[in-house]
Amino acid sequence: MTWGSLSLAFYGIGAAAVATSVATLKKRLELSQAKHKSLAGHSRMARRLAGLVPFYDYGDDRFFCSDGAPADVASRRRGGFARLSTLYRTRFAETVRRTAEASESISDLKFIDAYRVPFQYRRKVTADLPSTAFVQSTRGVTVTDLDGNCFYDLSGSYGINVLGYDFYKAAVERGIARVRDLGPVLGPYHPVVIENTNILKEISGLDEVSFHMSGTEAVMQAVRLARYHTKRSHLVRFCGAYHGWWGDVQPGIGNPVPAHETYTLTEMSEEALRVLRTRRNIACVLVNPLQALHVNASDATDSALIDSSRTAHFDRKAYAEWLKRLRAVCSERNIVLIFDEVFVGFRLAKGGAQEYFGVPADLVTYGKTLGGGLPIGAVCGKHHLMKRFRDDRPGDICFARGTFNSHPYVMAAMNEFLRYLQTQEATALYRGLDTLWSERAQALNRRLSAEQLPVAIANMSSIWTVCYTQPSRYNWMLQYYLRAEGLLLTWTGTGRLAFSLNYTEADFAAVAERFVAAAKAMKADGWWWDNPAITNKTIKRTVLKEMMMRRLFPPPSR
Ligand SMILES: Cc1ncc(COP(=O)(O)O)c(C=O)c1O
């Protein structure tokens, strides 16, 4: 080889290397453009930054005036807080006593107790407005605590309670009676499984079903199947979406291990579609249709409510349009489109989000209410995606088991639920659901606005979230006023309310009455102090400054 041809070869290799790096750079750039600007869109950075946030709290002196409120306002707040505290200790005495007793030993209780309010207020709130984690019975749309207090249920039991607690109590009882002769035999099936499978196939419009023990497991299995069949590594999830607590779908804060094979992209964005069109390593796209209520924002929890910037707005048409485009790109690129309907399935429509938005998925995960009151997760999918082995390569399998899968009691309670869905009564229940719940939300909003209360509801059918219209550092207090008025929320507070569909007009009128009363009491106690100088921006800036000062000047260690 001559020098000339050798240097030509070097030039060629060099040019190819440059071209490859340009292409890689372009892809990197496209990926970074497809990430949401918020911290939730940058999971690794979010985790790193969250790890730097120092603990500090306001103590008794600043607790009531952390927004710079004058002494008279702080004193009104102090009075209101003391009244609430007395009410909690007297009206909920036994419930509080049992909760305190248990919380030393139940790690879940300790965790949720620590994350009900922004951490700066936590110590005083947990001391003076103690946790009430126990209940004893349900009836209609109400739940009764250990002291005999009856609460309207706005928690929906994490979304499980779609048809009303009495329905599930009966479903579990009837179901267990039907499989009693078999008992908890695992491995072989009770025949009730056949009918469940057939109904689920019909509802989902898909060919096969697998049963699991939780929504998290169903999602794990759906993603594993997508990776197995596409032979690709990465899953795409959208910013803010919750898909259970499995590591790959929960990158960032809360997960000690980085999720290397997950892309978190901006939902409803051209850039995300571009990434799906150009990357070859994407196995599946995971969609949680609940995000339509707050696109790209995390599950709204009151512990993150440091100001009033929480927003929500549901546009069914726009989201349906987005899903259609996503569907088209996934089909074009052989990417598996997974709808995670663990929360919204059977709540929005009988056929779930697929029917509601008019877009078919390749795999669908269900859970929560599907179990008829017992724990469940399920995956429905097309034959070719659900298969866990290859005929021509016996060693190439996609393993998935679970001791309690298809537990006879669960299958029987599920059967009661699925059979009910086949009735005319159920069909009637779903008819006009959106209109009914949107009208209820709007009616409540009109009352809140007439009373000049800085609270507004945004809703997606029977799933509601509370937004705040005036900048404030104390919106998280509303959860305690609501409880005092006899309204039950989950530990995430006013961020997510889920109504069961058996709410009558009278039930709802009672809830609206109490909701307005709670907000009025909170306003009267001075928590929404009117000061035009306070904006969400100034609040954020103040909190950031406090954090930086605490990091720079930590208190002396004892
Ligand atoms: C959309 C979605 N997917 C998955 C899960 C996880 O389900 P589970 O809590 O049963 O594991 C949830 C739970 O809230 C969910 O809302």
XYZ file of C-alpha atoms and ligand atoms in Angstrom:
574
model
C 0.000 0.000 0.000
C 1.371 3.423 -0.928
C 1.451 6.477 1.389
C -1.170 8.064 -0.809
C -3.685 5.243 -0.460
C -2.880 4.882 3.245
C -3.618 8.524 3.991
C -6.757 8.269 1.874
C -7.872 5.343 4.020
C -7.134 7.399 7.175
C -9.123 10.303 5.783
C -11.982 7.920 5.012
C -11.965 6.484 8.539
C -11.714 9.988 9.984
C -14.630 11.231 7.904
C -16.747 8.208 8.907
C -15.889 8.795 12.587
C -16.853 12.470 12.311
C -20.107 11.560 10.547
C -20.910 9.005 13.276
C -20.209 11.463 16.062
C -22.321 14.127 14.336
C -25.182 11.641 14.034
C -24.769 10.614 17.698
C -24.642 14.235 18.766
C -27.774 14.996 16.755
C -29.616 12.139 18.450
C -28.426 13.272 21.862
C -29.629 16.765 21.089
C -33.006 15.477 19.929
C -33.321 13.464 23.118
C -32.495 16.405 25.272
C -34.997 18.577 23.356
C -37.653 15.942 24.011
C -37.184 16.179 27.752
C -39.545 18.348 29.716
C -37.993 21.544 31.037
C -39.114 20.861 34.581
C -37.031 18.910 37.078
C -39.462 16.006 36.745
C -38.303 15.790 33.134
C -34.695 15.312 34.239
C -34.883 12.451 36.665
C -31.191 12.056 37.376
C -30.714 15.737 38.035
C -33.902 15.825 40.125
C -32.599 13.007 42.317
C -29.253 14.696 42.733
C -30.799 18.048 43.626
C -33.359 16.465 45.948
C -30.462 14.866 47.785
C -29.021 18.313 48.454
C -32.160 19.775 50.041
C -31.401 20.277 53.738
C -33.982 19.776 56.423
C -35.015 22.813 58.378
C -38.287 23.802 59.882
C -40.124 26.848 61.044
C -40.703 26.015 64.646
C -43.476 27.736 66.523
C -42.300 31.274 65.762
C -42.221 31.193 61.961
C -44.849 28.519 61.400
C -47.677 31.046 61.299
C -45.886 33.822 59.435
C -43.495 32.117 57.014
C -44.993 34.350 54.308
C -44.244 37.518 56.292
C -47.817 37.928 57.505
C -48.304 40.578 60.201
C -48.923 39.692 63.834
C -52.727 39.962 63.681
C -52.926 37.507 60.744
C -50.460 35.136 62.422
C -52.522 35.275 65.573
C -55.727 34.353 63.664
C -53.860 31.425 62.141
C -52.581 30.393 65.545
C -56.119 30.464 66.934
C -57.498 28.427 64.018
C -54.697 25.911 64.289
C -55.262 25.476 68.034
C -58.989 24.957 67.460
C -58.301 22.324 64.828
C -55.759 20.661 67.084
C -58.269 20.427 69.928
C -60.878 19.058 67.549
C -58.446 16.390 66.292
C -57.526 15.344 69.821
C -61.095 15.147 71.048
C -63.228 14.123 68.091
C -60.669 11.638 66.758
C -59.209 10.623 70.139
C -59.296 6.837 69.822
C -58.269 6.861 66.156
C -55.329 9.114 66.987
C -54.321 6.954 69.968
C -54.267 3.747 67.909
C -52.419 5.425 65.062
C -49.712 6.736 67.366
C -49.370 3.253 68.857
C -48.968 1.635 65.436
C -46.835 4.216 63.733
C -43.708 3.223 65.659
C -43.865 -0.194 64.033
C -45.377 0.363 60.591
C -42.855 1.893 58.229
C -45.509 2.844 55.692
C -47.295 4.936 58.317
C -44.088 6.695 59.265
C -43.418 7.504 55.630
C -46.828 8.888 54.750
C -46.952 10.857 57.954
C -43.721 12.590 57.010
C -45.040 13.576 53.573
C -48.438 15.150 54.122
C -47.234 18.745 54.135
C -44.109 20.627 52.987
C -41.319 19.491 55.301
C -40.738 22.923 56.835
C -44.120 22.623 58.585
C -44.025 18.890 59.210
C -42.875 18.783 62.832
C -45.578 21.034 64.199
C -48.313 19.557 62.030
C -47.553 15.964 62.982
C -47.390 16.943 66.644
C -50.576 19.017 66.767
C -52.744 17.597 63.986
C -51.951 13.949 64.591
C -52.455 11.226 62.055
C -55.643 9.220 61.908
C -54.899 6.049 60.010
C -57.606 3.687 61.241
C -61.193 3.157 60.147
C -63.741 0.523 61.025
C -66.613 0.427 58.559
C -68.128 1.786 55.361
C -71.655 2.440 54.215
C -72.833 4.060 51.000
C -70.286 6.728 50.198
C -69.087 7.078 53.779
C -66.292 5.660 55.933
C -66.433 5.532 59.752
C -63.374 5.889 61.970
C -62.674 4.258 65.351
C -64.439 7.100 67.179
C -67.636 6.630 65.175
C -67.099 9.717 62.984
C -68.607 9.312 59.563
C -66.701 10.806 56.598
C -67.715 11.245 52.984
C -65.108 9.359 51.033
C -63.219 11.469 48.505
C -60.193 9.174 48.570
C -61.654 6.462 46.377
C -59.216 4.121 48.143
C -56.439 5.065 45.711
C -58.904 4.825 42.844
C -60.151 1.312 43.620
C -63.569 2.406 44.772
C -65.410 2.982 41.501
C -68.740 1.333 42.280
C -69.094 2.064 45.991
C -67.811 0.107 48.990
C -71.049 -1.824 49.436
C -70.621 -3.256 45.968
C -67.113 -4.547 46.747
C -68.118 -5.915 50.144
C -70.853 -7.930 48.465
C -68.573 -8.934 45.568
C -65.936 -10.312 47.939
C -68.543 -12.125 50.016
C -70.387 -13.648 47.066
C -67.137 -14.439 45.295
C -65.623 -16.243 48.252
C -68.842 -18.217 48.707
C -68.559 -19.414 45.123
C -65.002 -20.727 45.492
C -65.229 -21.793 49.129
C -65.096 -25.473 48.292
C -61.784 -25.002 46.575
C -60.133 -22.676 49.088
C -56.799 -20.983 48.409
C -55.430 -23.535 45.936
C -52.757 -22.014 43.717
C -51.447 -23.404 40.470
C -54.575 -25.083 39.103
C -57.382 -22.648 38.307
C -60.950 -22.357 39.465
C -63.191 -22.344 36.342
C -64.292 -18.783 37.133
C -61.002 -17.733 35.484
C -62.378 -18.674 32.056
C -65.253 -16.224 32.235
C -62.974 -13.480 33.574
C -60.596 -13.990 30.686
C -63.383 -13.921 28.139
C -64.928 -10.735 29.501
C -61.538 -9.009 29.753
C -60.745 -9.942 26.153
C -64.041 -8.502 25.033
C -63.614 -5.299 27.052
C -60.009 -4.703 26.015
C -60.471 -5.867 22.430
C -57.269 -7.899 22.872
C -56.479 -11.616 22.566
C -54.913 -12.820 25.795
C -54.772 -12.035 29.479
C -52.256 -12.579 32.269
C -53.077 -12.102 35.939
C -50.756 -10.590 38.513
C -50.958 -9.362 42.075
C -50.648 -5.617 41.694
C -50.650 -2.858 39.132
C -46.892 -2.494 39.521
C -46.386 -6.125 38.557
C -48.714 -5.840 35.585
C -46.677 -2.891 34.289
C -43.414 -4.796 34.875
C -44.727 -7.707 32.844
C -46.034 -5.538 29.999
C -42.668 -3.789 29.655
C -40.749 -7.059 29.921
C -42.872 -8.564 27.127
C -42.310 -5.517 24.939
C -38.546 -5.760 25.430
C -38.564 -9.493 24.770
C -40.494 -9.301 21.536
C -38.883 -6.207 20.077
C -35.378 -7.160 21.273
C -34.928 -3.515 22.169
C -33.798 -2.151 25.476
C -35.537 1.130 26.257
C -38.910 2.119 27.495
C -40.359 5.573 27.064
C -42.493 7.051 29.794
C -43.792 10.574 30.012
C -42.851 13.274 32.442
C -44.790 13.137 35.702
C -46.589 9.865 34.996
C -46.906 7.272 37.764
C -46.768 3.617 36.792
C -46.155 1.972 40.147
C -42.957 1.773 42.095
C -40.876 -0.585 39.969
C -37.442 0.995 39.372
C -37.544 1.279 35.576
C -40.784 3.252 35.546
C -39.931 5.412 38.515
C -36.585 6.964 37.677
C -35.369 9.841 39.793
C -36.595 10.863 43.224
C -37.623 7.881 45.308
C -35.525 5.328 43.457
C -32.007 4.804 44.803
C -30.814 3.230 41.538
C -30.659 5.081 38.205
C -32.949 3.687 35.521
C -30.495 3.485 32.644
C -32.897 2.067 30.088
C -35.730 4.525 30.498
C -36.342 7.726 28.577
C -38.600 10.266 30.250
C -40.014 12.491 27.508
C -42.357 15.451 27.287
C -45.906 14.298 26.707
C -47.894 15.915 23.896
C -44.747 17.140 22.159
C -43.399 16.968 18.625
C -39.932 16.371 20.040
C -41.053 13.180 21.761
C -42.544 11.914 18.501
C -39.267 12.719 16.752
C -37.324 10.635 19.268
C -39.726 7.740 18.757
C -39.292 8.037 15.013
C -35.508 8.152 15.034
C -34.218 5.938 17.865
C -33.884 2.250 17.196
C -33.633 1.075 20.788
C -37.180 1.861 21.932
C -39.228 -1.193 22.865
C -42.352 0.451 24.213
C -44.148 3.624 25.149
C -45.994 3.655 28.422
C -48.971 5.981 28.746
C -50.914 6.740 31.898
C -54.086 8.412 30.580
C -54.653 10.042 33.963
C -51.926 12.473 32.933
C -54.451 14.089 30.595
C -55.614 16.017 33.671
C -52.155 17.459 34.347
C -49.945 16.769 31.351
C -46.234 16.449 32.247
C -46.837 17.234 35.914
C -46.268 14.755 38.697
C -49.043 13.271 40.770
C -50.288 16.231 42.737
C -49.447 15.786 46.388
C -49.901 18.398 49.097
C -46.399 17.794 50.440
C -45.153 19.617 47.333
C -47.665 22.437 47.718
C -45.271 25.203 48.662
C -47.142 27.784 46.584
C -50.218 27.954 44.336
C -48.647 27.078 41.010
C -50.345 23.689 40.748
C -52.441 23.711 37.587
C -54.667 21.205 35.891
C -56.876 21.261 32.858
C -58.448 18.361 31.030
C -58.963 18.570 27.277
C -60.346 15.248 26.114
C -60.198 16.062 22.428
C -56.608 17.277 22.487
C -55.436 14.245 24.461
C -57.278 11.867 22.137
C -55.570 13.574 19.231
C -52.191 13.117 20.922
C -52.842 9.421 21.549
C -53.789 8.971 17.892
C -50.490 10.466 16.790
C -48.601 8.363 19.278
C -50.435 5.289 18.009
C -49.434 6.086 14.439
C -45.738 6.540 15.272
C -45.663 3.359 17.360
C -47.242 1.371 14.523
C -44.819 2.892 12.025
C -41.781 2.001 14.174
C -42.990 -1.310 15.651
C -42.893 0.164 19.113
C -45.297 -1.438 21.574
C -47.887 1.036 22.797
C -48.904 0.248 26.370
C -51.844 1.940 28.069
C -51.456 1.764 31.801
C -55.087 1.821 32.859
C -54.477 0.698 36.410
C -56.070 3.907 37.678
C -58.469 4.978 34.948
C -59.600 1.580 33.626
C -63.331 0.986 34.283
C -63.648 4.484 35.728
C -63.856 6.617 32.581
C -65.798 4.099 30.522
C -66.562 0.402 30.526
C -63.901 -0.109 27.872
C -61.480 2.102 29.766
C -59.191 4.675 28.180
C -59.083 2.834 24.855
C -62.813 3.357 24.462
C -62.885 6.776 26.087
C -60.203 8.260 23.827
C -60.974 6.030 20.854
C -57.410 4.761 20.483
C -56.372 1.085 20.632
C -53.215 -0.014 22.455
C -51.049 -3.096 21.928
C -50.921 -3.976 25.607
C -53.153 -2.701 28.382
C -52.565 -2.995 32.103
C -55.432 -3.014 34.569
C -55.567 -3.284 38.338
C -57.205 -1.690 41.360
C -60.986 -1.935 40.912
C -60.759 -4.957 38.598
C -60.123 -7.184 41.634
C -63.662 -6.558 42.873
C -62.172 -5.391 46.176
C -59.128 -7.690 46.305
C -55.540 -7.082 45.099
C -54.970 -7.436 41.380
C -52.975 -6.562 38.293
C -53.680 -7.780 34.773
C -52.160 -7.443 31.330
C -54.206 -7.807 28.152
C -52.493 -7.996 24.805
C -52.293 -9.360 21.324
C -51.275 -13.018 20.988
C -47.874 -12.307 19.487
C -46.947 -9.898 22.298
C -48.224 -12.023 25.174
C -46.302 -15.148 24.175
C -43.494 -15.957 26.609
C -41.462 -18.410 24.563
C -40.352 -19.061 21.005
C -41.300 -22.235 19.186
C -37.967 -22.383 17.364
C -35.711 -21.439 20.336
C -36.800 -23.360 23.423
C -34.239 -21.650 25.640
C -35.378 -18.159 24.723
C -38.171 -17.371 27.165
C -39.705 -14.364 28.904
C -40.242 -15.577 32.432
C -43.075 -14.310 34.605
C -44.698 -16.064 37.520
C -46.115 -15.100 40.905
C -47.313 -17.410 43.656
C -50.615 -15.667 44.162
C -51.502 -15.056 40.499
C -55.068 -16.124 39.770
C -55.895 -16.662 43.429
C -59.391 -18.200 43.502
C -60.789 -15.583 45.912
C -59.485 -12.744 43.778
C -60.725 -14.347 40.577
C -64.149 -14.855 42.096
C -64.438 -11.270 43.350
C -63.197 -10.106 39.940
C -65.891 -12.194 38.326
C -68.541 -10.392 40.351
C -67.116 -7.088 39.168
C -66.855 -8.113 35.521
C -70.322 -9.661 35.499
C -71.753 -6.447 36.878
C -70.104 -4.546 34.044
C -72.146 -6.668 31.629
C -75.458 -5.512 33.121
C -77.730 -2.799 31.783
C -77.411 -1.036 35.121
C -73.662 -0.675 34.566
C -74.187 0.556 31.023
C -76.564 3.188 32.367
C -74.066 4.155 35.069
C -71.404 5.036 32.519
C -73.815 6.979 30.324
C -73.342 10.720 30.717
C -70.678 10.253 33.388
C -68.404 12.992 32.115
C -71.190 15.525 31.946
C -72.459 14.634 35.387
C -69.077 14.991 37.119
C -68.059 18.065 35.162
C -71.358 19.734 36.081
C -70.797 18.870 39.724
C -67.265 20.289 39.583
C -68.459 23.463 37.888
C -71.320 23.906 40.363
C -68.857 23.666 43.238
C -66.497 26.074 41.474
C -69.296 28.603 41.104
C -70.007 28.424 44.826
C -66.321 28.743 45.719
C -65.985 31.697 43.441
C -69.168 33.375 44.756
C -67.728 33.107 48.264
C -64.447 34.557 46.966
C -62.520 31.509 48.063
C -59.204 30.998 46.235
C -59.897 27.355 45.417
C -60.923 25.781 42.115
C -61.543 22.218 41.033
C -60.180 20.732 37.810
C -61.566 17.359 36.849
C -61.348 14.450 34.490
C -64.708 12.816 34.960
C -64.875 11.588 38.585
C -61.166 12.236 39.211
C -60.622 15.687 40.677
C -57.725 17.820 41.736
C -57.820 20.984 43.807
C -56.047 24.064 42.456
C -55.450 27.329 44.286
C -56.010 30.677 42.655
C -54.186 33.000 45.050
C -50.466 32.686 45.812
C -50.131 31.182 49.272
C -47.739 29.091 51.295
C -50.503 27.447 53.311
C -52.797 25.708 50.809
C -51.862 22.334 52.309
C -53.835 23.328 55.432
C -57.072 22.784 53.491
C -56.763 18.993 53.889
C -57.074 19.429 57.678
C -60.096 21.712 57.429
C -61.729 19.254 55.029
C -61.233 16.435 57.494
C -62.689 18.535 60.265
C -65.783 18.934 58.046
C -66.038 15.164 57.622
C -64.398 14.677 54.229
C -61.883 11.854 53.856
C -58.836 12.274 51.599
C -55.797 10.100 50.965
C -52.452 11.031 52.503
C -51.563 13.000 49.374
C -54.233 15.501 50.381
C -56.135 17.712 47.983
C -54.067 16.756 44.940
C -56.259 13.825 44.002
C -59.887 13.182 44.838
C -61.594 10.149 43.336
C -65.347 9.831 43.725
C -67.179 6.549 43.543
C -69.879 6.509 40.912
C -72.634 5.747 43.424
C -72.632 9.349 44.726
C -76.220 10.607 44.587
C -77.114 14.260 44.114
C -77.866 14.474 47.844
C -74.511 12.918 48.750
C -72.723 15.297 46.469
C -74.657 18.311 47.774
C -73.493 17.379 51.293
C -69.882 17.149 50.100
C -70.112 20.519 48.339
C -71.583 22.103 51.467
C -68.750 20.781 53.626
C -66.098 21.651 51.081
C -67.217 25.277 50.984
C -67.504 25.375 54.800
C -63.924 24.061 55.127
C -62.541 26.642 52.708
C -64.504 29.421 54.434
C -63.146 28.409 57.834
C -59.632 28.340 56.452
C -60.062 31.780 54.960
C -61.549 33.145 58.182
C -58.523 31.807 60.051
C -56.264 33.921 57.867
C -54.296 31.293 55.953
C -55.032 33.010 52.633
C -53.605 36.369 53.489
C -54.092 38.966 50.777
C -50.784 40.572 49.912
C -50.227 41.638 46.291
C -46.460 41.503 46.830
C -46.644 37.735 47.221
C -46.504 35.778 43.980
C -45.738 32.137 43.318
C -42.367 33.301 42.071
C -41.524 35.222 45.246
C -42.597 32.254 47.356
C -40.344 29.908 45.396
C -37.485 32.347 45.620
C -37.878 32.667 49.391
C -37.910 28.904 49.877
C -34.853 28.493 47.661
C -33.057 31.169 49.639
C -33.926 29.457 52.897
C -32.558 26.184 51.593
C -29.337 27.753 50.410
C -28.810 29.537 53.703
C -29.377 26.298 55.577
C -26.853 24.490 53.391
C -24.287 27.250 53.730
C -24.832 27.703 57.451
C -25.978 24.400 58.904
C -26.914 24.423 62.574
C -24.120 23.269 64.896
C -24.309 19.509 65.330
C -25.090 18.404 68.863
C -51.386 4.170 36.544
C -50.884 3.277 37.625
N -50.080 2.262 37.299
C -49.600 1.411 38.225
C -49.925 1.568 39.554
C -49.395 0.618 40.589
O -50.411 -0.221 41.044
P -50.249 -0.956 42.454
O -50.264 0.091 43.492
O -51.429 -1.892 42.514
O -48.955 -1.681 42.403
C -50.754 2.621 39.941
C -51.082 2.839 41.350
O -51.568 3.853 41.762
C -51.239 3.503 38.947
O -52.037 4.524 39.264
